[in-house]
Tab-separated table of C-alpha atoms and ligand atoms in Angstrom:
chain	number	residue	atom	x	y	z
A	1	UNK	CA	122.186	18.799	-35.799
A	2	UNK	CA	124.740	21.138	-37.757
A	3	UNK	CA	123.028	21.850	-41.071
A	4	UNK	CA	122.564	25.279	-41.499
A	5	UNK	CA	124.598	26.521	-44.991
A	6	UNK	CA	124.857	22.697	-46.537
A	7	UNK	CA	123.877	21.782	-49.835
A	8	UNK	CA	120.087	22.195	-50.678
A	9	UNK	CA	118.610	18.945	-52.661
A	10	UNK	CA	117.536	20.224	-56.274
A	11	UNK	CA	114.531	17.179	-56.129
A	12	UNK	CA	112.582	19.211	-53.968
A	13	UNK	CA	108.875	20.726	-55.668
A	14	UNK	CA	107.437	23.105	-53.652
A	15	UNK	CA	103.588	23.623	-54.064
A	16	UNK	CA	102.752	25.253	-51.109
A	17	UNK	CA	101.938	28.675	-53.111
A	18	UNK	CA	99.043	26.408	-54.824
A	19	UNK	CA	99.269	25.351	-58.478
A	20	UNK	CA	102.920	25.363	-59.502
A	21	UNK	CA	105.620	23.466	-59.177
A	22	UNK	CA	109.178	25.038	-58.405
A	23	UNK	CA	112.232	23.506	-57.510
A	24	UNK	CA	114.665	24.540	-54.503
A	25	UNK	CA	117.770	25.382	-54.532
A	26	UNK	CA	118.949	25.524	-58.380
A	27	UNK	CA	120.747	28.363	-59.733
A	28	UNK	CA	120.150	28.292	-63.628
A	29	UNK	CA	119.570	24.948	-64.516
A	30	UNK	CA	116.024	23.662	-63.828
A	31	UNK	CA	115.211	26.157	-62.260
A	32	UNK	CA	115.558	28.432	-65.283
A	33	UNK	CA	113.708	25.981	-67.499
A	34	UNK	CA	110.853	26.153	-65.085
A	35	UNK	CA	110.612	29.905	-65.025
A	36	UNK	CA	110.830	29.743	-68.891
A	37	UNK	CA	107.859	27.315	-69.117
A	38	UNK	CA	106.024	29.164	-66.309
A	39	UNK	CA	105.932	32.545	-68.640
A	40	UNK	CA	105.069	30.988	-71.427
A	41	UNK	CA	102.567	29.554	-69.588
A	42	UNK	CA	101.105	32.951	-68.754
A	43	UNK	CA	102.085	34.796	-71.761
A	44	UNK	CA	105.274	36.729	-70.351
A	45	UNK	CA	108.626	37.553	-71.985
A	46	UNK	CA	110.635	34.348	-70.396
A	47	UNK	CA	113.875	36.619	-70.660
A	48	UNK	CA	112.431	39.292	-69.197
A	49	UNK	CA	110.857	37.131	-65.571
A	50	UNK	CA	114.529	35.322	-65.949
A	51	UNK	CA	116.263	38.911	-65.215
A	52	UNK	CA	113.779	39.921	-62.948
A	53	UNK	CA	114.628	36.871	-60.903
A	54	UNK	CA	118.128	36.809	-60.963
A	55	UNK	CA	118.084	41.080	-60.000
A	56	UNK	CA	115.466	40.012	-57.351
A	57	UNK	CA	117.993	37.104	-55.515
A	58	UNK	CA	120.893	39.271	-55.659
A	59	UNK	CA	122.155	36.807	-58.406
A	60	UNK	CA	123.536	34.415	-55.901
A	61	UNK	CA	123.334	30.658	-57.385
A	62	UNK	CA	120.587	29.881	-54.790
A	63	UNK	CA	117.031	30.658	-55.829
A	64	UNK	CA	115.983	32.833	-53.408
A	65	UNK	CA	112.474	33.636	-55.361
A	66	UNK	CA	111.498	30.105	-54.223
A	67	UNK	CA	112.349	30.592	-50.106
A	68	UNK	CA	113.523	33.088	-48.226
A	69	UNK	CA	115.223	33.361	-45.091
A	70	UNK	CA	112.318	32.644	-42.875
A	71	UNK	CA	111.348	29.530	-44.358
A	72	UNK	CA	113.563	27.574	-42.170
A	73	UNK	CA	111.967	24.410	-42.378
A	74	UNK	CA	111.827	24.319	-46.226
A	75	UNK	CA	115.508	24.438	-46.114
A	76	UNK	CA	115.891	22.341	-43.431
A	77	UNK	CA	113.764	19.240	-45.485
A	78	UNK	CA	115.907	20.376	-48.315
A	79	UNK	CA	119.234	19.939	-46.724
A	80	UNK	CA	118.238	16.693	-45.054
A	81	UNK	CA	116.694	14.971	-48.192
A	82	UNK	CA	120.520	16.516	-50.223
A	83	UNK	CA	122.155	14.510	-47.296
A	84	UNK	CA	120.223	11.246	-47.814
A	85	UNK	CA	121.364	11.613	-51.613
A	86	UNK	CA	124.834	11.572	-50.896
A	87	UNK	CA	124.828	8.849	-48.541
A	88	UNK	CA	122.256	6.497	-50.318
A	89	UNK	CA	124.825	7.222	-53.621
A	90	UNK	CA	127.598	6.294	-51.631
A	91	UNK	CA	125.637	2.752	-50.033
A	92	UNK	CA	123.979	1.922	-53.701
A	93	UNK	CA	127.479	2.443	-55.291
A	94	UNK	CA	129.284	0.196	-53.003
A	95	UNK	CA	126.401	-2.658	-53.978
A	96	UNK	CA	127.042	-1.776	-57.852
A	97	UNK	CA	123.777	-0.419	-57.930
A	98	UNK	CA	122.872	3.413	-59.091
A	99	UNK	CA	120.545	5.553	-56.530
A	100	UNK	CA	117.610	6.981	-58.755
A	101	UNK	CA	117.044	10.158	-56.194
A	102	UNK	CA	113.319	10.773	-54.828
A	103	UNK	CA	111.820	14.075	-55.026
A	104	UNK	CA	110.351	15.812	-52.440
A	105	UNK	CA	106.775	17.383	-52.663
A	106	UNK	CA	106.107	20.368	-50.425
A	107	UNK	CA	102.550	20.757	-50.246
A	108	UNK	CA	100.178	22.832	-47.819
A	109	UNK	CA	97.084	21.273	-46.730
A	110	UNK	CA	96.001	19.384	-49.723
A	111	UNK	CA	97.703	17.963	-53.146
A	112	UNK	CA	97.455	15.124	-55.506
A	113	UNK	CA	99.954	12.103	-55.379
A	114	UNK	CA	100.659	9.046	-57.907
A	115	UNK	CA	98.995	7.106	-55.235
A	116	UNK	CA	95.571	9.394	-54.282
A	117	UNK	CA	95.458	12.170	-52.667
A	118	UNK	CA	97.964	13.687	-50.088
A	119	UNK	CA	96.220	15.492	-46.707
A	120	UNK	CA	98.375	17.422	-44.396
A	121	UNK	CA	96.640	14.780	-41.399
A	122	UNK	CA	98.135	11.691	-42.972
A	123	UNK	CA	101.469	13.008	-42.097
A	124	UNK	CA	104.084	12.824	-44.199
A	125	UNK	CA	104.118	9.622	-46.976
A	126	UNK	CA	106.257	7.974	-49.733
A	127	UNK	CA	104.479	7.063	-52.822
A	128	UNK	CA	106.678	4.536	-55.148
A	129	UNK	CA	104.037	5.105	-57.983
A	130	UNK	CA	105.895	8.313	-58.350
A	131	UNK	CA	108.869	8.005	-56.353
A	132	UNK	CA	107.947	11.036	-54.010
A	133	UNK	CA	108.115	12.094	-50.527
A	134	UNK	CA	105.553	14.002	-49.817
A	135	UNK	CA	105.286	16.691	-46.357
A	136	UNK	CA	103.446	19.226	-45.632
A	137	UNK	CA	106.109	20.834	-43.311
A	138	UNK	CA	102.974	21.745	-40.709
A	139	UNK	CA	103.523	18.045	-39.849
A	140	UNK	CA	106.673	19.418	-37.857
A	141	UNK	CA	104.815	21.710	-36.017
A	142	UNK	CA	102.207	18.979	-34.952
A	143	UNK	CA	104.907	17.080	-33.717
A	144	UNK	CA	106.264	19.282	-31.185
A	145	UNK	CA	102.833	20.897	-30.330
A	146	UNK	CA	100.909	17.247	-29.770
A	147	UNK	CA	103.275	14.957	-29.545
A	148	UNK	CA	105.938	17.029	-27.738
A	149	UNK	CA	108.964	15.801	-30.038
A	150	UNK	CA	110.990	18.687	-30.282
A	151	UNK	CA	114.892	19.021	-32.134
A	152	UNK	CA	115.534	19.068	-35.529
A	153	UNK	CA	117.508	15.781	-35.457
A	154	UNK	CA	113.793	14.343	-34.998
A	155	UNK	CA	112.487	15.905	-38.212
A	156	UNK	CA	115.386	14.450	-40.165
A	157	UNK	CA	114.243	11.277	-38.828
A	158	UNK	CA	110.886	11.597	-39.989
A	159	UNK	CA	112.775	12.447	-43.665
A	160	UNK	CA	115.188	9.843	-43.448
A	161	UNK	CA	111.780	7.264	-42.875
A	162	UNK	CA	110.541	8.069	-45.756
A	163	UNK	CA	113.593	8.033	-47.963
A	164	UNK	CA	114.056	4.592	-46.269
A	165	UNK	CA	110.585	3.816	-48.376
A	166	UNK	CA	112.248	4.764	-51.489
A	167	UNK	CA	114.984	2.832	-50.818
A	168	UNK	CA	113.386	-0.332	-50.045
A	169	UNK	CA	111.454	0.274	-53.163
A	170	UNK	CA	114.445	0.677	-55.277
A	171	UNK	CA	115.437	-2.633	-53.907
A	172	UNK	CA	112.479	-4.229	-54.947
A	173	UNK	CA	111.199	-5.186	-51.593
A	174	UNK	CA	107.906	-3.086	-52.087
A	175	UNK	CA	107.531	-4.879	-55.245
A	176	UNK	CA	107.618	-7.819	-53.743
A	177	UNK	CA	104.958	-6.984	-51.074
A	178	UNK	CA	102.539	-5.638	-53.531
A	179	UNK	CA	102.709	-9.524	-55.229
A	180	UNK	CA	102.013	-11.194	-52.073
A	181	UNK	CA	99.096	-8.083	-51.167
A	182	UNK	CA	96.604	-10.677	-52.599
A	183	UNK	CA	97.759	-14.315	-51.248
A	184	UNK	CA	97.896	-12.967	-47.570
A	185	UNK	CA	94.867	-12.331	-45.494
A	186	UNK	CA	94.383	-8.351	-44.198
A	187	UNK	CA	95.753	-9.531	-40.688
A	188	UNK	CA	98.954	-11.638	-42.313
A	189	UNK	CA	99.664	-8.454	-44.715
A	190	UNK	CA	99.473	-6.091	-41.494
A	191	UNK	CA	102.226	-7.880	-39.777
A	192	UNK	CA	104.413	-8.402	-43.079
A	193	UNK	CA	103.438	-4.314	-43.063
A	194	UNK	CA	104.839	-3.434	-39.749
A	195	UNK	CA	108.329	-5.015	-41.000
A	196	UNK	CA	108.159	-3.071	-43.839
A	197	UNK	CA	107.894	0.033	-41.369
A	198	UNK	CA	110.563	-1.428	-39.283
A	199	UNK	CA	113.077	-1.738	-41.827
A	200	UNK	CA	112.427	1.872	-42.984
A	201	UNK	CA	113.374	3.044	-39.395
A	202	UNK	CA	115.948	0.833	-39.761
A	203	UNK	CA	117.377	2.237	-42.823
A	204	UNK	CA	116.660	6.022	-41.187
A	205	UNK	CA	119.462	4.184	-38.675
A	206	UNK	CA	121.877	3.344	-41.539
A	207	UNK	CA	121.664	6.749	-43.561
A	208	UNK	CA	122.253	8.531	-39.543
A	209	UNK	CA	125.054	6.598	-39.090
A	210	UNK	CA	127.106	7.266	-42.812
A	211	UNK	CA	125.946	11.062	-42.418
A	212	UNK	CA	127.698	11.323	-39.230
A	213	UNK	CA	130.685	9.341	-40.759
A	214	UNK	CA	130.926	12.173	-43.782
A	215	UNK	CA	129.794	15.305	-42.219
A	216	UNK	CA	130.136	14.814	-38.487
A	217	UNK	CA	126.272	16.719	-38.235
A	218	UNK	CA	125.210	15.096	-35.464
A	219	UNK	CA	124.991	16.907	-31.625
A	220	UNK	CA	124.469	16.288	-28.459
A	221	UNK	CA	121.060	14.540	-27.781
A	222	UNK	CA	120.300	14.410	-31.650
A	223	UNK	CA	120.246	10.628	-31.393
A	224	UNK	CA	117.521	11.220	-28.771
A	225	UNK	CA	115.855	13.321	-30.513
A	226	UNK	CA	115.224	10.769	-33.294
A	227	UNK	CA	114.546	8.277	-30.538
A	228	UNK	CA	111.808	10.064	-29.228
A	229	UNK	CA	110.253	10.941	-32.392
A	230	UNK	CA	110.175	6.672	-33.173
A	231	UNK	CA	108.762	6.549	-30.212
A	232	UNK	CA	105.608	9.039	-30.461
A	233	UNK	CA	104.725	8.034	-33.795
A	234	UNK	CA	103.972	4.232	-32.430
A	235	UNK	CA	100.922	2.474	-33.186
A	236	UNK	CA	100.750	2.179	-29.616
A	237	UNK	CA	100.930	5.981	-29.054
A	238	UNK	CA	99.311	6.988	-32.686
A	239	UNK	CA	96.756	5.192	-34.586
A	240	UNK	CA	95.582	7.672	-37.368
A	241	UNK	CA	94.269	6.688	-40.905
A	242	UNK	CA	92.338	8.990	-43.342
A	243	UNK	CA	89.347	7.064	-44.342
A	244	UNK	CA	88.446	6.499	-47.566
A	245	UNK	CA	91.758	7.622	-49.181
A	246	UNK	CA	95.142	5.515	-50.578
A	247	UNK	CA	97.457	6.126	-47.180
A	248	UNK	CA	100.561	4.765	-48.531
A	249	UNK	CA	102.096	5.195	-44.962
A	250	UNK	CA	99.523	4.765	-43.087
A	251	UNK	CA	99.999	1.014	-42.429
A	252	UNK	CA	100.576	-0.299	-38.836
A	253	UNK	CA	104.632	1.013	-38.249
A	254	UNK	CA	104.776	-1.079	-34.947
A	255	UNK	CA	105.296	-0.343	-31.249
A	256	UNK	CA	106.986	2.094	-29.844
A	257	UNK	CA	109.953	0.264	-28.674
A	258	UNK	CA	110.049	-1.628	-31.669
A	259	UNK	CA	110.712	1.316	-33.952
A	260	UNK	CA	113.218	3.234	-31.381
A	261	UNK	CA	115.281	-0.488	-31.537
A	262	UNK	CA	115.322	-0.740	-35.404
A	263	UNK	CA	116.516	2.586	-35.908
A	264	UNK	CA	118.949	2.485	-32.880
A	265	UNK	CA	120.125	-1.118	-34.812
A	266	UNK	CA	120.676	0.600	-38.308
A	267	UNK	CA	122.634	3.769	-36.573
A	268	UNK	CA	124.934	1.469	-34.649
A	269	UNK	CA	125.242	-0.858	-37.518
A	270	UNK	CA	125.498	1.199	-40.976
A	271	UNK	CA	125.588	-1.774	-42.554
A	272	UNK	CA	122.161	-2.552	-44.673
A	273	UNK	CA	122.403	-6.454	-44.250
A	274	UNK	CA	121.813	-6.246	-40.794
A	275	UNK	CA	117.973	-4.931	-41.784
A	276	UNK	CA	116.121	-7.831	-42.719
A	277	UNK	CA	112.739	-7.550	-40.637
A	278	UNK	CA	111.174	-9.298	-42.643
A	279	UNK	CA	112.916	-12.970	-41.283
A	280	UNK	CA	114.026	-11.219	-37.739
A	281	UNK	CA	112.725	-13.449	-35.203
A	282	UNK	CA	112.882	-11.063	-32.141
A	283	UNK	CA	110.941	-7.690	-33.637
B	301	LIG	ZN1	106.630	4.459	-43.085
């Protein structure tokens, strides 16, 4: 995938460092507001840390204080999640409808969501309490070590999933689950789950194929890449749920084959109509 020097997404709150919250890729803007509040907060001259940041980034727009050079993979989530922005703008437009962008938590190990707590083992999650992704960007690492998906086209999958969440919550379709949460039985709500999972690989599908369409990103074997990541994170292949904690995306997410078809469906298709899982016949 050709990402390297694209936009960063300014949605993204990084919390790895523990405690605060700092935003990506901003030159003055929030960024500057968060600094201010951040000395106040521990009694500093805000004008002062403000120079001290801009002399220590080289004063380049791009807030180098919050990731440097090394921190590929911070960038990397933050230049995928800019990408779903434009083209989920560009698909809500075209239905009259404005896209209310997601942010993005970065989080190491441990953090608190609008829907319980978020552990690095649940993998990565949407919460529509809050209208977050949240990843603990170790998450890629597990994926190539034990489930030997490597490529970063599959990690932009694993993005574009989620965002798919926030999309089909935007739509009201989650809304719409939640109400019928207490009419089904567990088993009925499972299955009504798994096409809630298939749509969002479906929708991963749709935002691949409008991406390509605008910024021609995609390489050799990226489509592969994704493929293979549907594929390893099947129930049939993956079954794991943190007890005793709200796992928004935890849910069944279908079979393997299953999930590689609805994403290869919404990449061939682009067209959002073509997603309805939830009256598809043949899953
Ligand atoms: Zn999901």
């Amino acid at each position: 995938m050709r990402w390297q020097n694209r936009r960063l997404s300014d949605n993204v709150e990084d919390r790895r460092s523990g405690g605060g919250m700092r935003t990506l890729g901003v030159g003055g803007g929030i960024g500057g507001i968060i600094i201010v509040v951040l000395a106040l907060l521990f009694n500093r001259n805000p004008q002062q840390v403000l120079q001290q940041v801009q002399q220590g980034s080289g004063n380049t727009q791009q807030s180098e204080q919050v990731t440097d050079n090394s921190d590929e993979n911070s960038r990397f989530a933050a230049t995928v999640l800019a990408e779903t922005e434009d083209v989920w703008t560009k698909l809500f437009s075209e239905m009259n409808k404005t896209y209310q962008k997601p942010h993005m938590v970065l989080f190491r190990d441990f953090d608190q969501s609008g829907c319980g707590s978020a552990q690095a083992a649940m993998g990565p999650f949407y919460c529509p309490a809050d209208e977050k992704v949240y990843l603990d960007l170790s998450f890629f690492n597990e994926m190539e070590q034990r489930f030997h998906v490597v490529g970063d086209f599959s990690r932009a999958y694993v993005i574009a999933h989620e965002v798919g969440h926030h999309v089909q919550n935007l739509l009201g379709i989650t809304k719409k689950m939640d109400a019928m949460r207490s009419r089904l039985s567990e088993e009925e709500y499972n299955k009504l789950s798994v096409r809630l999972e298939l749509q969002a690989d479906f929708l991963a599908g749709v935002w691949a194929h409008h991406e390509q369409k605008m910024d021609d990103v995609l390489e050799a074997g990226d489509i592969e890449e994704a493929l293979s990541a549907a594929s390893a994170v099947g129930d049939d292949k993956l079954q794991k749920a943190a007890q005793g904690y709200v796992v928004p995306d935890a849910f069944t997410h279908g079979t393997s084959a299953q999930r590689m078809r609805w994403f290869k469906k919404g990449f061939e298709s682009g067209n959002i109509k073509d997603g309805d899982t939830f009256n598809a016949t043949d899953l």
